[in-house]
Amino acid sequence: MNERIPALKQAELPAKGKKRGRKLLAIVIALLAIILVFLFFRSSLAKIQVINVEGASYLTAEEVKAALAVNVGDSFFVPSSGKLETRVRSLKPVKEASIVKHFPGKLTVKLQEFEEVATELGADGKVQAVLANGLVLPSKQGALPDKPILTGWKTGDANFQALCQTLSQLPDHLLTDLSEIKPDPSKSYPDRIKLYTRSRFEVVTTVGKLSEKIIFLSDIVENREPGRIVLLEADTYFPYSAQNADQDGADSANP
């Protein structure tokens, strides 16, 4: 028995040596990996090399980059795409934004701005674009766009923003005949508006009823002579020719 014990101890030594060698090798590999990762993040491969902005019309590339709060040379991986998208969406003209990262170093910002639904004339007489969220900005169009002109609206009017949102939901072919929209509130209808068409109709309705009633307006404009149309609880139409005849009759009765 005593002669076998040293032999067993000698057999255990190579096994312990192998375990220590494996641990040492694992430590060396881990250290090399850490060094490589450190060097990678210090290299140009882990930095933003170019920032592209797509889809901007009312915003400049510089404004978008300022909202991103990152620059060429900053980390390509931090902040995350989601955080950068949140920053860009804080810009008022932006409806949607996505960030696409192409390794190595290319960051692309894809924007969808709120669409233009109407125009306004500024105090200087210049055309301003009215976006679907009610934001008013200098127009990018060279000529007066084929959109209704909004007149007489006060800054901060809740009905103005509601009107812009409604206009954004209407198909273009229903909007092309509208030339002007202005507020015309009453006690019964605080959101009442008056519209003028390019086909010479005057229309009274409300912001809340516009999306429902504009289809009837389209039918009336196509099939009847110009006149005054009221689209409220009850819909009425009165041609200008009848109004003129009534006025002529009144003048004849009172020479």
Tab-separated table of N, CA and C in Angstrom, residues 189 204-205 209 212-213 229-237:
chain	number	residue	atom	x	y	z
A	189	TYR	N	-71.576	77.818	-33.392
A	189	TYR	CA	-70.475	77.082	-34.026
A	189	TYR	C	-69.161	77.855	-33.838
A	204	VAL	N	-69.941	77.925	-46.212
A	204	VAL	CA	-69.909	78.047	-44.754
A	204	VAL	C	-70.039	76.650	-44.158
A	205	THR	N	-69.093	76.276	-43.334
A	205	THR	CA	-69.137	74.992	-42.632
A	205	THR	C	-68.326	75.134	-41.346
A	209	LYS	N	-66.813	69.581	-39.270
A	209	LYS	CA	-67.646	68.967	-40.299
A	209	LYS	C	-66.977	68.950	-41.682
A	212	GLU	N	-66.349	65.622	-43.464
A	212	GLU	CA	-67.597	64.932	-43.810
A	212	GLU	C	-68.320	65.627	-44.960
A	213	LYS	N	-68.287	66.963	-44.975
A	213	LYS	CA	-69.100	67.733	-45.916
A	213	LYS	C	-68.408	68.027	-47.245
A	229	ILE	N	-73.088	78.314	-50.337
A	229	ILE	CA	-73.416	76.982	-49.829
A	229	ILE	C	-73.198	76.970	-48.319
A	230	VAL	N	-74.184	76.467	-47.596
A	230	VAL	CA	-74.061	76.297	-46.149
A	230	VAL	C	-74.095	74.805	-45.859
A	231	LEU	N	-73.048	74.307	-45.234
A	231	LEU	CA	-72.929	72.885	-44.902
A	231	LEU	C	-72.777	72.749	-43.390
A	232	LEU	N	-73.922	72.794	-42.706
A	232	LEU	CA	-73.934	72.666	-41.247
A	232	LEU	C	-74.824	71.475	-40.888
A	233	GLU	N	-75.769	71.650	-39.953
A	233	GLU	CA	-76.692	70.560	-39.649
A	233	GLU	C	-77.568	70.265	-40.867
A	234	ALA	N	-78.010	71.352	-41.514
A	234	ALA	CA	-78.742	71.231	-42.775
A	234	ALA	C	-77.897	71.863	-43.874
A	235	ASP	N	-77.968	71.321	-45.064
A	235	ASP	CA	-77.180	71.815	-46.193
A	235	ASP	C	-78.085	72.644	-47.106
A	236	THR	N	-77.629	73.842	-47.425
A	236	THR	CA	-78.410	74.706	-48.317
A	236	THR	C	-77.511	75.280	-49.398
A	237	TYR	N	-78.156	75.576	-50.515
A	237	TYR	CA	-77.440	76.166	-51.651
A	237	TYR	C	-78.304	77.269	-52.238
